Amino acid sequence: MKRGFHLLGQAALLVIMWAVIFEIGLRMQQYFGPLYDLEMASVSLNWESDVLNHQPTPENQNLCIYGDLTGFSYKRSYDASGIRIIDDTALLAGCRNPISVLFLGDSFMEGFDDKNTLPYHVAKYFKTERGVCLKTYNAGYTSYSPAIFVPQAKKLLPIVRPDYIVVDVDETDLYDDFARYRKLIVRNERGQNVGVKVSPIGHECSIGLMEARKHPLYLMRFVAKLWHSYVYMPSVIEKYRSDFTLFSYSQDHGADLEQKYSEALLVFRQNLQELAEILKDYTKAGSRVLFIYHPHLQHLKPDAAGRLWNDLVSSSVQKTCVANNFLFFNATETLKQRFGSHPENFYWKGDMHFNFEGLEEYSAAVAAFMASAMIKPKN
């Protein structure tokens, strides 16, 4: 009996010793790294919005389910309306009456640091190439799509009062509108979109990490975060999973895509039209609204079977523009020429976004189109 208690005591002591070693190791990696963040200090619910689903906080943006794969670190700042705050002093130097342009879009519009965004490049082009001053308002943000553009435009247009509006619609937007936001849209008695509620997946993710960081011991936080990330969250994601998968529609070369994706296309196109009506009511002139579309790498580089992604999304945007007398610029053919035989060199490796060079080329193409078909310098 005594020997049993002795062995039990030794085992308990060994467990305690290893726990202390792990606790010290986890605290050291947090201090010098972290390799695995156990402070989770930036996690909060400040990103939640029942109007825009998710929104940028003034600084230290942290969306639980999103991340940058570029390996490039940068900081962004936003005002209370969700518009990027940048230093555009040089671009507006000597300008007495700049033309204002509101830019809507997702992460492709949001861009990276202050000088690596489409609005900044466009303003720089007009300043250096045309001698025209643009005051740009970048309201692009991660995973925004037409469903969110609708309440966002209602919110921003009376505040910004832009001369022109540019809307960047991405290939992911068909998926976002149908799979992510369709069931979260709040409509008033007239059926109008007045907001997009918070996504339950993002909410549960943030809440779980906030609960994990309450533990006083880093070892307990480590276990709680692992459980939350690899056990609980997969079950939440599965609960809200959609059978409609991202880019399934893009790579489909079936005979009747309109029929196959009729439900998703209907939602997407209705959101586009509702947005168009808001913009048309504000501008009173279709020439003041420009919808732009950019290719993904798979639109430019064939797969093993020699096939490119289709134009299901871009053609839907174009039809909306034609119906509302808006301007439309599809950059696919232009970038196909500019990127040449190695378009992959203009995208981040392992990420769908343009790298800095690709973004600059895309922005230059958009700016040239705006200069030729849209922007009319003020007297």
XYZ file of C-alpha atoms in Angstrom, residues 47 62-67 143 180 199 201-203 205-206 233 237:
17
model
C -15.980 43.817 -35.630
C -9.031 41.222 -36.243
C -11.644 39.158 -38.003
C -11.677 35.722 -36.461
C -12.131 33.695 -39.635
C -9.975 35.698 -42.006
C -6.251 36.238 -42.392
C -15.668 39.867 -47.808
C -22.958 33.699 -46.386
C -22.481 35.777 -39.013
C -19.626 31.393 -37.271
C -17.538 34.515 -36.705
C -19.432 35.313 -33.507
C -15.229 31.935 -32.995
C -14.601 35.243 -31.251
C -15.465 25.392 -34.473
C -18.923 25.488 -39.434
